[in-house]
Short mmCIF file of C-alpha atoms and ligand atoms in Angstrom, two decimals:
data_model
loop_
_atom_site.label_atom_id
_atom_site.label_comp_id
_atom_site.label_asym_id
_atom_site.label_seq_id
_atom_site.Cartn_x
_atom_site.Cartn_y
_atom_site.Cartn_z
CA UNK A 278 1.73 23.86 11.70
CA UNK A 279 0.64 20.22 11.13
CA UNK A 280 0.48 19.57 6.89
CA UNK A 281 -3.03 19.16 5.77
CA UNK A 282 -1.82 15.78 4.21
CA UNK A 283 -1.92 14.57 8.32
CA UNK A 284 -5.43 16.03 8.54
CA UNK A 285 -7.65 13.38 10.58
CA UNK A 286 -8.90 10.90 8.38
CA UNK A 287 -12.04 8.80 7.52
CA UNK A 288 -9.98 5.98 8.91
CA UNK A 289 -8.68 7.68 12.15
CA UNK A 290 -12.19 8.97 12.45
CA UNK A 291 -13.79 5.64 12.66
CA UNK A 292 -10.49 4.10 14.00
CA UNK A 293 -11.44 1.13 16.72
CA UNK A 294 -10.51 1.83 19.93
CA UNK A 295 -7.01 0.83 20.64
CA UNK A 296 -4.39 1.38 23.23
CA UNK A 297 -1.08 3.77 22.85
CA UNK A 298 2.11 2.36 23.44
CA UNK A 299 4.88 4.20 25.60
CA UNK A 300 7.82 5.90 24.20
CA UNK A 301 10.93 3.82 25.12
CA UNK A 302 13.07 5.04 27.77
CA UNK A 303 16.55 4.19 28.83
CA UNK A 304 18.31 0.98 27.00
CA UNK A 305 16.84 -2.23 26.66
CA UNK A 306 17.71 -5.08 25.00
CA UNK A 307 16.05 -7.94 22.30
CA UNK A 308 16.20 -10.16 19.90
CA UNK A 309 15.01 -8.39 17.05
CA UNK A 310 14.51 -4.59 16.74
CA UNK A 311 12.04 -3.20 14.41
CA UNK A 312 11.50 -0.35 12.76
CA UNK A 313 8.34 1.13 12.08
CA UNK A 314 4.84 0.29 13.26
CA UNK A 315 3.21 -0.35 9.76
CA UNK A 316 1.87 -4.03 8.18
CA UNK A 317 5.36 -4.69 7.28
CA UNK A 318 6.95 -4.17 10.56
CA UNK A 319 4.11 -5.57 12.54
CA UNK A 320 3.51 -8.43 10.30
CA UNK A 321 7.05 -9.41 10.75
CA UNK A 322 6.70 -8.49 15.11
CA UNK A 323 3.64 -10.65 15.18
CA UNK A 324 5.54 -13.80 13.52
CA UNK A 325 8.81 -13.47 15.45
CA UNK A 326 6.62 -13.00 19.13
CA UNK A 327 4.71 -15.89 18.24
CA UNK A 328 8.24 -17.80 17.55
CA UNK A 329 8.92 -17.14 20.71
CA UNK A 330 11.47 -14.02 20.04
CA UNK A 331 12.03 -11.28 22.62
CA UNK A 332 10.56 -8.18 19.50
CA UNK A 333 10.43 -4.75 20.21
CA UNK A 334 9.25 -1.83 17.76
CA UNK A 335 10.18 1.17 17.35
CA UNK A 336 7.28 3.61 16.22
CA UNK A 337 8.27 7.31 15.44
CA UNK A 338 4.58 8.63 15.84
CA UNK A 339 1.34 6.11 16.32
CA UNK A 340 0.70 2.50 15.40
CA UNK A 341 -0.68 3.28 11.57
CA UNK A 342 0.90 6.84 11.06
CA UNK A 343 2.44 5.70 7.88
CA UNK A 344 0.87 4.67 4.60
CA UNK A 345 -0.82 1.31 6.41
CA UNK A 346 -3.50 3.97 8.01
CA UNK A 347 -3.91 6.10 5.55
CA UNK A 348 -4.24 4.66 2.49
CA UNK A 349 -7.04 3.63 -0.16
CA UNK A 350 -7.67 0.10 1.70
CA UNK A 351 -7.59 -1.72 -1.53
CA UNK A 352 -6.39 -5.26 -1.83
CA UNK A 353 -5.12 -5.84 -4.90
CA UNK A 354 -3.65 -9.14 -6.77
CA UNK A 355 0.02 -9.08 -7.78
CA UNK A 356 2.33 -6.65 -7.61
CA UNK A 357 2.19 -2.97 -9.13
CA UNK A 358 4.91 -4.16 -11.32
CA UNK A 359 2.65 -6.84 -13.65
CA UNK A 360 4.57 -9.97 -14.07
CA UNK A 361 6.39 -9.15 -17.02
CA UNK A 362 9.28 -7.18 -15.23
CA UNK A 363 9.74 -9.66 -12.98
CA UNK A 364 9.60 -12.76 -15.47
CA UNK A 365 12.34 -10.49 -17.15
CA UNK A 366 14.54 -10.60 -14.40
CA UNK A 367 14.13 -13.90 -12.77
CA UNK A 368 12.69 -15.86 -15.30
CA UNK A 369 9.17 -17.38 -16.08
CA UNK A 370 9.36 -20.83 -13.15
CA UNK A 371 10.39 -18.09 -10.39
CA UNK A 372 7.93 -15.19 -11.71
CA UNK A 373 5.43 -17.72 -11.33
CA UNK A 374 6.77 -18.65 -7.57
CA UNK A 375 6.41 -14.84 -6.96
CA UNK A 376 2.76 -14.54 -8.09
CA UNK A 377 2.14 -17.56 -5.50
CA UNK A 378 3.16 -15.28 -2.86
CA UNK A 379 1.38 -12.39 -4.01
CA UNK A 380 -1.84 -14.27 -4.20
CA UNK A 381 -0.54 -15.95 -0.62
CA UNK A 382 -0.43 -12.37 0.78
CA UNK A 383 -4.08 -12.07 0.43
CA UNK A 384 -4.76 -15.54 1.83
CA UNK A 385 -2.23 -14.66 4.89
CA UNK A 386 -4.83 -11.54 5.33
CA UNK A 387 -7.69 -13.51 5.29
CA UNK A 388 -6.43 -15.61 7.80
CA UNK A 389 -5.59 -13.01 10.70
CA UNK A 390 -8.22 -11.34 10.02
CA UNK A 391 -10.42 -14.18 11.18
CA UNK A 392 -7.38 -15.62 13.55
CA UNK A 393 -6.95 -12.59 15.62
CA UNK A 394 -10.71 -10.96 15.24
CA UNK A 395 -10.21 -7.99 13.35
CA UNK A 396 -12.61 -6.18 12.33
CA UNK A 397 -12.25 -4.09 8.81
CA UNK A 398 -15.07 -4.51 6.67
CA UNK A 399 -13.50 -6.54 4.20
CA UNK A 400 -15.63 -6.59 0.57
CA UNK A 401 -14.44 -8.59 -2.19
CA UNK A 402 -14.80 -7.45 -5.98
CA UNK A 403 -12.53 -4.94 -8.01
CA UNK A 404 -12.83 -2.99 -11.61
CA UNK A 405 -9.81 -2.04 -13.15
CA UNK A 406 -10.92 0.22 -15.98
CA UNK A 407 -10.15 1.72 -18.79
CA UNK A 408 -10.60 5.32 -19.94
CA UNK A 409 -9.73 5.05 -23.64
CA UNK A 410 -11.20 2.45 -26.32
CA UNK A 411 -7.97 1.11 -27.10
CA UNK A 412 -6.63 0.33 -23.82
CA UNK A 413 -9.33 -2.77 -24.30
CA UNK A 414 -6.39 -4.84 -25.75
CA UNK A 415 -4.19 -4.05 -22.73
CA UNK A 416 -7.05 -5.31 -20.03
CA UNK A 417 -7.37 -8.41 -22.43
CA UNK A 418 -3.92 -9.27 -22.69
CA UNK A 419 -4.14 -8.59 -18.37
CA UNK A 420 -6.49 -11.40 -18.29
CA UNK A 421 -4.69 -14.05 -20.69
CA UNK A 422 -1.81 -13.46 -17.78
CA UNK A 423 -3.81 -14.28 -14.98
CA UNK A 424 -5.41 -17.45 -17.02
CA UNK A 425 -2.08 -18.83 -17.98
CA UNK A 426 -1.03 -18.10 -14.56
CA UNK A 427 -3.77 -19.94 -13.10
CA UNK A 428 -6.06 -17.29 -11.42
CA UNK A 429 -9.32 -18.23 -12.48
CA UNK A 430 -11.91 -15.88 -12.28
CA UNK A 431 -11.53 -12.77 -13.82
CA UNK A 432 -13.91 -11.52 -16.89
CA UNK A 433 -13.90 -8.34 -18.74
CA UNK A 434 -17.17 -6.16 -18.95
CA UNK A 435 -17.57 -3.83 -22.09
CA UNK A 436 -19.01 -0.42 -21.65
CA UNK A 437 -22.76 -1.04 -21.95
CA UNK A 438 -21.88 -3.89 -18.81
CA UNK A 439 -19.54 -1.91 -16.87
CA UNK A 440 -21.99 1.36 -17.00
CA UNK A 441 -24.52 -1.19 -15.14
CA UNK A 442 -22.01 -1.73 -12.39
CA UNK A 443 -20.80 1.94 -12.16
CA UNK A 444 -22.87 4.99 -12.82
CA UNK A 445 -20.20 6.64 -14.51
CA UNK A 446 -20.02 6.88 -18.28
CA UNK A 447 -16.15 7.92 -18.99
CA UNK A 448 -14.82 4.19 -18.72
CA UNK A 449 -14.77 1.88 -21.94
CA UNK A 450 -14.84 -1.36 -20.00
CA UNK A 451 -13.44 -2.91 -17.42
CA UNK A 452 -11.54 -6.04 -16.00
CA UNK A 453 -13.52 -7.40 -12.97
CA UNK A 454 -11.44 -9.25 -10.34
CA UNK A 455 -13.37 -11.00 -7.75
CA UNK A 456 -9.90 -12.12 -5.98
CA UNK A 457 -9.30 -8.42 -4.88
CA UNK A 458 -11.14 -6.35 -2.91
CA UNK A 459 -11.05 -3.51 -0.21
CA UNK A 460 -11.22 -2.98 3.70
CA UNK A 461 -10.87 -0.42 6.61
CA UNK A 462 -6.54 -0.12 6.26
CA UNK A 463 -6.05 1.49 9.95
CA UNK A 464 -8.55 -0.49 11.67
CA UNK A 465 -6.50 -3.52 9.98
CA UNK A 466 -2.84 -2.19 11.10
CA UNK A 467 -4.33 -1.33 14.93
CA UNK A 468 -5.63 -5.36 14.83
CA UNK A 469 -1.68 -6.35 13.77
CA UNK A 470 -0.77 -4.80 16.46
CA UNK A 471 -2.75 -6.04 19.01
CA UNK A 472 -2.24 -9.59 17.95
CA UNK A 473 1.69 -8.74 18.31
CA UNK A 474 1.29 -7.24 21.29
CA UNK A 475 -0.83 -10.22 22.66
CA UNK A 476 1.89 -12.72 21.34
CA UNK A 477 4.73 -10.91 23.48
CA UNK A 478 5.88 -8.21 21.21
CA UNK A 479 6.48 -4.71 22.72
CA UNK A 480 5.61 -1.68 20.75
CA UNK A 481 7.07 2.09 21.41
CA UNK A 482 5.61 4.99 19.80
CA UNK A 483 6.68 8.08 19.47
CA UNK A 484 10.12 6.68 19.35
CA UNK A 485 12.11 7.84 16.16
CA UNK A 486 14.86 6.06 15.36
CA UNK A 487 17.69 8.41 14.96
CA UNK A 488 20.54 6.44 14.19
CA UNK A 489 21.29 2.73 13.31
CA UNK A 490 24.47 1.12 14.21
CA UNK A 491 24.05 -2.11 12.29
CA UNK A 492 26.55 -4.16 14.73
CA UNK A 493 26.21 -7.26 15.26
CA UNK A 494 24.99 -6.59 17.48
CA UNK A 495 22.79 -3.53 16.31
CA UNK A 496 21.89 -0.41 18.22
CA UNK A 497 18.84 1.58 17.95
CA UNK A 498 18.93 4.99 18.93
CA UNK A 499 16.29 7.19 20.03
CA UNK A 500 15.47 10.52 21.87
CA UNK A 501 15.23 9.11 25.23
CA UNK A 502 16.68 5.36 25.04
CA UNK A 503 18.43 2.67 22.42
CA UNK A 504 17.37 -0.85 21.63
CA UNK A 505 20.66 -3.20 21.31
CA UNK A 506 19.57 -6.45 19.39
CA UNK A 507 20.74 -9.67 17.37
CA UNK A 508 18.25 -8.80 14.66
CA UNK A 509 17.09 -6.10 12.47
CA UNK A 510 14.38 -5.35 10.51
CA UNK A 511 13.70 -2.27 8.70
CA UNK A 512 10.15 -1.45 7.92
CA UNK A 513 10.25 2.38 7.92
CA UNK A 514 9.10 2.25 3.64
CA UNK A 515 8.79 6.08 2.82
CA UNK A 516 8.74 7.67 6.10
CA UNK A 517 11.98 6.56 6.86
CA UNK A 518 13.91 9.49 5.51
CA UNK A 519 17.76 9.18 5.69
CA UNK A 520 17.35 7.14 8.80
CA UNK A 521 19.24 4.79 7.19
CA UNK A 522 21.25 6.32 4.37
CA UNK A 523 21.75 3.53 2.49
CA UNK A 524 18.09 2.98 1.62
CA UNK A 525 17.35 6.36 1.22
CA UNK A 526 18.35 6.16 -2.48
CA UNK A 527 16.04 3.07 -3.66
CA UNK A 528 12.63 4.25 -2.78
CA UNK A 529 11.05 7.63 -3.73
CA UNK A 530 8.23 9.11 -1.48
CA UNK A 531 5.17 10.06 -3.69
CA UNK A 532 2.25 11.80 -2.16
CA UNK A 533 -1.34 10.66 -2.88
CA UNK A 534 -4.23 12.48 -1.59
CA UNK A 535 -7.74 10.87 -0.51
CA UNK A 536 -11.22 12.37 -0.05
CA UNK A 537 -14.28 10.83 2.22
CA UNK A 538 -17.66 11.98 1.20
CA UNK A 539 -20.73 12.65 3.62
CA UNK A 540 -22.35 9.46 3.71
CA UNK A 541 -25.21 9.17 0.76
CA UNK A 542 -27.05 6.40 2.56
CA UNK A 543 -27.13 2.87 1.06
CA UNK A 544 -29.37 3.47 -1.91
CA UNK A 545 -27.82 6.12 -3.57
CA UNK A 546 -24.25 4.44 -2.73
CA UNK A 547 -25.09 1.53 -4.35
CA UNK A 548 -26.58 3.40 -7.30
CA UNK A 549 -23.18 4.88 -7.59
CA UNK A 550 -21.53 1.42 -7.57
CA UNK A 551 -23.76 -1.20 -7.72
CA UNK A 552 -21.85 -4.59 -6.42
CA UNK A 553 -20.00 -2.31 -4.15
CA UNK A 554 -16.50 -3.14 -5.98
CA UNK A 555 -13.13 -1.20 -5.48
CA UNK A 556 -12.99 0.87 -8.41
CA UNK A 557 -9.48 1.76 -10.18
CA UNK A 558 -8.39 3.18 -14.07
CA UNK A 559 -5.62 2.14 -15.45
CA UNK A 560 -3.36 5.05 -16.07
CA UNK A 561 -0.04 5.87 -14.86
CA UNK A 562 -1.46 8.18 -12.31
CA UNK A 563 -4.23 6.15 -11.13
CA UNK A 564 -8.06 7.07 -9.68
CA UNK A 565 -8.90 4.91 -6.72
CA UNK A 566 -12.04 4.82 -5.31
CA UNK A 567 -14.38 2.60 -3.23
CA UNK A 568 -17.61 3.17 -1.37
CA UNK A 569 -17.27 2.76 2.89
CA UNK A 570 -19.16 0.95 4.74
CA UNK A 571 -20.87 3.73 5.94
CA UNK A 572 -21.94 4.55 2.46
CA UNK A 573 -19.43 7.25 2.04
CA UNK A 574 -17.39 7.46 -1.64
CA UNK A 575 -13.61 7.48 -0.32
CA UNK A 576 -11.83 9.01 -3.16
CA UNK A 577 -7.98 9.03 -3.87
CA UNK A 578 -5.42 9.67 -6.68
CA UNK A 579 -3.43 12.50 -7.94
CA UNK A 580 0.36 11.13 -7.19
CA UNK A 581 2.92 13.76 -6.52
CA UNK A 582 6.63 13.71 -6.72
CA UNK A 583 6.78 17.46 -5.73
CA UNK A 584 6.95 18.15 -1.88
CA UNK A 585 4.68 20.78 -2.37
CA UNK A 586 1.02 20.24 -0.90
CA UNK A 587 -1.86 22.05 -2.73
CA UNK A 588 -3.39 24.76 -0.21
CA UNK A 589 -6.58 22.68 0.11
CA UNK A 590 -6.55 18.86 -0.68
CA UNK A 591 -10.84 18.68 -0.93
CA UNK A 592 -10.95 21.81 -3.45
CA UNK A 593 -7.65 19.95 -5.24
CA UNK A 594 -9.22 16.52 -5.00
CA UNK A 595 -12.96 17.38 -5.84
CA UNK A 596 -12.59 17.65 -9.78
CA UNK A 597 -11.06 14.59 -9.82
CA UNK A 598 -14.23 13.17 -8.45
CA UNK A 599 -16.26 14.80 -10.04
CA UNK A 600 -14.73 14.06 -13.30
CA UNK A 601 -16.19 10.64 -12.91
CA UNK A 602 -18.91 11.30 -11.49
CA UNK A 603 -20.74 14.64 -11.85
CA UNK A 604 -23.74 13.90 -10.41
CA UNK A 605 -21.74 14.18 -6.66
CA UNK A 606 -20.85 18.26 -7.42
CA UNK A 607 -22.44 19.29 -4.48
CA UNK A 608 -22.04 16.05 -1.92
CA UNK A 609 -19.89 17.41 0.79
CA UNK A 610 -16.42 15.98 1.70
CA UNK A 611 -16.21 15.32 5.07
CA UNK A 612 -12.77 14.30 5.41
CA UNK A 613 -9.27 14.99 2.90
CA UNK A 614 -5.98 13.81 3.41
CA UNK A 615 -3.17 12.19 2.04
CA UNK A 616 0.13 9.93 2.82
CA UNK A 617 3.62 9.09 0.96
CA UNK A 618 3.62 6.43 -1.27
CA UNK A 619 7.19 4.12 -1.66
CA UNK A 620 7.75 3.28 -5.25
CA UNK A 621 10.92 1.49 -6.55
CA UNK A 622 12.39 2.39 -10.17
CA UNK A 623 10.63 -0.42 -11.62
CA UNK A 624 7.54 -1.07 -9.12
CA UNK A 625 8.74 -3.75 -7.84
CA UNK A 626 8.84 -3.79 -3.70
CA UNK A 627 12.46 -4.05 -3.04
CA UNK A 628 13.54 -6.50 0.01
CA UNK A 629 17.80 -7.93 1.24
CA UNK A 630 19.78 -7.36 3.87
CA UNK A 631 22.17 -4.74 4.67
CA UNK A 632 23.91 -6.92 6.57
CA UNK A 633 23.44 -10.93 7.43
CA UNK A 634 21.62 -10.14 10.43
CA UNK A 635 20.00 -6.68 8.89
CA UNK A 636 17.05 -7.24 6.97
CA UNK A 637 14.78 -3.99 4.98
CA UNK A 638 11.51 -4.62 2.73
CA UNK A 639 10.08 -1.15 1.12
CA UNK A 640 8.61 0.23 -2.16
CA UNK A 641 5.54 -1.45 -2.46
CA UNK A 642 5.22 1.04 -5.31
CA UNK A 643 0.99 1.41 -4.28
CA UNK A 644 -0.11 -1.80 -3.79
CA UNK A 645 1.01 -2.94 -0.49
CA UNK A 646 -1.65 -3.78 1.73
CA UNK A 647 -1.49 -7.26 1.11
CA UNK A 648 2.18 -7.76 0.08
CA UNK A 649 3.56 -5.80 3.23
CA UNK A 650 2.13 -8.65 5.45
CA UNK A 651 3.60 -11.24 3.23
CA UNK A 652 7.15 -9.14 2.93
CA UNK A 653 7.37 -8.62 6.81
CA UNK A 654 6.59 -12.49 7.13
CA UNK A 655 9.46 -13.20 4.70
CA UNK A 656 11.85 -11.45 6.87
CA UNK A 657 10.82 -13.29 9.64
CA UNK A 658 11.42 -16.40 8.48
CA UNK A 659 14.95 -15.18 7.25
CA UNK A 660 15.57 -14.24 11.03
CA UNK A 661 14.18 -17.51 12.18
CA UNK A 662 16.98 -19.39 9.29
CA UNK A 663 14.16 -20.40 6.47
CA UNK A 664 15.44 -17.68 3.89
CA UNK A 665 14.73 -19.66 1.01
CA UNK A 666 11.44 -17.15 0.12
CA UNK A 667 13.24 -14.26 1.24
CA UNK A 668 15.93 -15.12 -1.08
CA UNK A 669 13.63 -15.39 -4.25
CA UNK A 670 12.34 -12.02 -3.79
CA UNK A 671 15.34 -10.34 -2.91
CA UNK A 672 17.71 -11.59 -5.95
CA UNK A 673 15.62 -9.24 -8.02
CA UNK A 674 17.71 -6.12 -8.64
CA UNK A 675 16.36 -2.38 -8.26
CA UNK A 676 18.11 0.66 -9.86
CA UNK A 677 18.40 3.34 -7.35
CA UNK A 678 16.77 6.50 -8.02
CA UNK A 679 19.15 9.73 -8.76
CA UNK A 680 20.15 11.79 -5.73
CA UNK A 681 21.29 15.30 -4.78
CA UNK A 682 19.96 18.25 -5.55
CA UNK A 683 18.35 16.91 -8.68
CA UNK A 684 16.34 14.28 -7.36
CA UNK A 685 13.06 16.35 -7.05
CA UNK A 686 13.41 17.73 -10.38
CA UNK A 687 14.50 15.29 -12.25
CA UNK A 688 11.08 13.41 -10.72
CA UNK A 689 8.65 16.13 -10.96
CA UNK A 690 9.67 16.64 -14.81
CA UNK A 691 9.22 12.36 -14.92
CA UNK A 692 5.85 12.51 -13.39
CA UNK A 693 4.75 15.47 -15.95
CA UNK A 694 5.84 12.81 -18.69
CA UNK A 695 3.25 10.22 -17.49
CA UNK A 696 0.51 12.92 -17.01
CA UNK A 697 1.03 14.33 -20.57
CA UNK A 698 1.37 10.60 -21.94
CA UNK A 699 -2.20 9.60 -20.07
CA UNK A 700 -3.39 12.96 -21.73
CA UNK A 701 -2.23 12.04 -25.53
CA UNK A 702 -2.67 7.95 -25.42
C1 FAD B 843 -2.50 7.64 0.18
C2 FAD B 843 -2.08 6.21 -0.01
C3 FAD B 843 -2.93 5.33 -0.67
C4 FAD B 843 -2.54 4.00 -0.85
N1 FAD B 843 -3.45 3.13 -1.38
C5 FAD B 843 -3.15 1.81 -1.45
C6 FAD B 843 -4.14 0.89 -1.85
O1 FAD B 843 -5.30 1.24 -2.08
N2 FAD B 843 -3.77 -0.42 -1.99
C7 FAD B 843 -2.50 -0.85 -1.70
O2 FAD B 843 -2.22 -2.04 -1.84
N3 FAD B 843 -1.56 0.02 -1.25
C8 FAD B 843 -1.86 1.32 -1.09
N4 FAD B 843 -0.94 2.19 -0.61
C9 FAD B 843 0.38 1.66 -0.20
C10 FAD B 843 0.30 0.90 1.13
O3 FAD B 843 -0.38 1.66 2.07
C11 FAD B 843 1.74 0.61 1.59
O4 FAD B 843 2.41 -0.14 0.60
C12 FAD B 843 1.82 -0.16 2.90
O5 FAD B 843 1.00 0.41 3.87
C13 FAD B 843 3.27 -0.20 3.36
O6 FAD B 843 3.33 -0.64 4.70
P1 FAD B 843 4.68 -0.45 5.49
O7 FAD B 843 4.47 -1.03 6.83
O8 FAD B 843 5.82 -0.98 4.69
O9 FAD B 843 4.92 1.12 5.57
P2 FAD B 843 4.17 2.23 6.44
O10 FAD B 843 2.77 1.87 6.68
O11 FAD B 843 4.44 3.53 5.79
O12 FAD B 843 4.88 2.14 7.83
C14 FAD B 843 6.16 2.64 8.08
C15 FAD B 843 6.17 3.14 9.52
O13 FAD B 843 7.52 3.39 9.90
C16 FAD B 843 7.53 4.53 10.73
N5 FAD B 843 8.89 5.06 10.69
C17 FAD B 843 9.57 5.53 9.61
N6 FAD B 843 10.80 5.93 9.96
C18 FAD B 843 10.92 5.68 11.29
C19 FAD B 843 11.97 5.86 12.23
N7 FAD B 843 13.15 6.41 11.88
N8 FAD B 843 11.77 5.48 13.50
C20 FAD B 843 10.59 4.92 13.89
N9 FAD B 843 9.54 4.75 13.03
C21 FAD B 843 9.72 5.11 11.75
C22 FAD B 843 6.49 5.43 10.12
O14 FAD B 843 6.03 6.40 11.02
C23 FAD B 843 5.42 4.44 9.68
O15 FAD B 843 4.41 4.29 10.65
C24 FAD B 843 -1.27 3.53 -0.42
C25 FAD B 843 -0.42 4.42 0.25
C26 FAD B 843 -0.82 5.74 0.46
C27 FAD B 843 0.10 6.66 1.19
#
């Protein structure tokens, strides 16, 4: 039986019409192989085709199955991380260099959106808020960051302000970010792949890759054919299972469940959130939430290390919403589902090689929609001999997470840390 976590979507719901892609068959040959059909992997496709590479991907289910089609479609700034861990590691020069490309991810996004006509309904404008009075310090100190960094723009909005945005009155104030914003995720990953396909790339789907010899050169095997090629990147994040053992251990899949509302129509939407802003708090395990542009809320939190999915995501997710906002108790949900989430030991994404002609970028620890493109453009310009950006971002060390039997465990008492530490701050 399918898991209610792959339940059909808002996003596949309102997905623009795009074509499938055969599964491969027989053996072939390429340049570069690629694994996985998400914005990492197709990002990095879509460069090396237009370089003039011979790219093929390999696609266990649809273009989109993973986390690029199913997640909250918010575009944040930075990395999940803040700079501080990263500062710590590389220094405050290259931390800088890093938030460049952060911000350069969203600029990269900007410009195939309008390069390659997709259509995704980006809206900019974000709240991160706060749910306790004290955490005010914490969303000041975020800002004196992001002025000292440079990124102008941002302004913090006490209660009585933010409750004029947001018709919710648990929040103590907010840091508004006009830099980052939110789109249609899916309807973003099917336009990558068009453009890809368009610039010579070819794309198999349901084509697992079962096993990886990494060569040189390497071979990729399927069910019904293998890919032998000079390159290879890995974009499989945390679907990839033990696919390729030696990555297994550095991300952890967490699950993350969404709701879509029945649409409310556009004036009670925007009397739910005014400037039509993503919407996130700032606890460990965060609330996301954004309005559609069909006027639905879309609704997701509630990260899971456990593998067990509640019986009903709506019922589970529901309270959640209406936690916020209790004025939506009886709106109906018209869609639920959910997705795994890669996160690194310290939320930073984790990119290198596994070999010199093996390349992997994963664990975009929740805020990958814009970084993925960037990563997967990185690799490409490692493959094409220009690794001096790759190289930045992949000097920066991860721990990996424990394995064996006492990986789940050892998580699932971690995440009810957090959770009881969000309860008591
Ligand atoms: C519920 C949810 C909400 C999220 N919300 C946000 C958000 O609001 N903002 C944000 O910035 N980020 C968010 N994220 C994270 C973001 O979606 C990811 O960081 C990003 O999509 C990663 O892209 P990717 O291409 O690396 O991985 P994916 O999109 O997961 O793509 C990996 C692909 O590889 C395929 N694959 C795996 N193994 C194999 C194999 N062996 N053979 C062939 N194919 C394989 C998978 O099927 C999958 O399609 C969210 C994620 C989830 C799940």
């Amino acid at each position: 039986m399918a898991k209610s976590i792959d339940a059909p979507s808002y996003y596949t719901a309102t997905a623009t019409p795009s074509p499938r892609h055969p599964g491969l068959a027989g053996e072939a040959s390429a340049d570069v192989c690629v694994i996985g059909a998400g914005y990492t992997g197709l990002s990095a496709a879509l460069e090396l085709a237009e370089a003039g590479y011979r790219v093929v991907v390999l696609e266990q289910e649809t273009v989109g199955y993973g986390a690029s089609g199913r997640n909250g479609g918010q575009v944040c700034t930075g990395f999940s991380s803040g700079q501080g861990k990263i500062e710590a590691q590389l220094g405050r020069d290259d931390a800088r260099r890093c938030f460049a490309l952060a911000e350069e991810s969203k600029t990269l996004l900007k410009q195939r959106l309008v390069r390659h006509s997709i259509d995704c309904d980006l809206a900019w404008g974000y709240l991160h808020t706060i749910v306790k009075p004290h955490q005010m310090d914490e969303l000041k100190a975020w800002k004196d960051e992001y002025d000292e960094l440079g990124y102008d723009g941002t302004t913090i909005l006490g209660k009585a302000e933010l409750e004029e945005k947001l018709a919710t009155r648990i929040y103590h104030g907010a840091l508004r970010d006009p830099g980052a914003g939110h789109f249609h995720p899916l309807n973003y990953c099917l336009g990558l792949a068009r453009a890809a396909v368009a610039a010579g790339a070819i794309i198999h789907e349901q084509s697992r890759a079962l096993s990886v010899e990494m060569g040189p050169p390497a071979v990729v095997r399927t069910g019904a054919g293998s890919i032998t090629a000079k390159f290879l990147v890995i974009a499989g994040n945390a679907y990839l299972g033990r696919t390729v053992p030696k990555l297994a251990g550095r991300v952890m899949p967490v699950a993350s469940y969404i709701i879509a509302t029945e649409p409310f129509g556009e004036n009670r939407a925007r009397a739910l959130i005014r400037d039509g802003e993503a919407v996130a708090n700032t606890k460990f395990i965060v609330d996301y939430y954004r309005l559609t542009k069909d006027t639905r809320l879309l609704f997701g939190g509630r990260a899971s290390y456990s593998t067990l999915e509640p019986p009903s995501l709506a019922t589970y997710m529901r309270p959640r919403m209406t936690a916020v906002f209790p004025q939506l108790r009886d709106v109906k949900i018209d869609y639920a589902w959910g997705g795994y989430i890669a996160i690194t030991s310290n939320r930073i994404p984790d990119m290198g090689r596994l070999a010199p002609h093996v390349y992997y970028a994963h664990g975009y620890s929740g805020q990958g929609v814009a970084l993925a493109g960037l990563y997967g453009k990185l690799m490409a310009e490692a493959v094409r001999g220009v690794a001096e950006r790759f190289d930045l971002l992949a000097k920066i060390r991860h721990l990996p997470f424990p394995g064996g039997p006492l990986r789940t465990p050892v998580l699932v008492a971690a995440m009810l840390y957090y959770r009881l530490r969000d309860a008591l701050s």
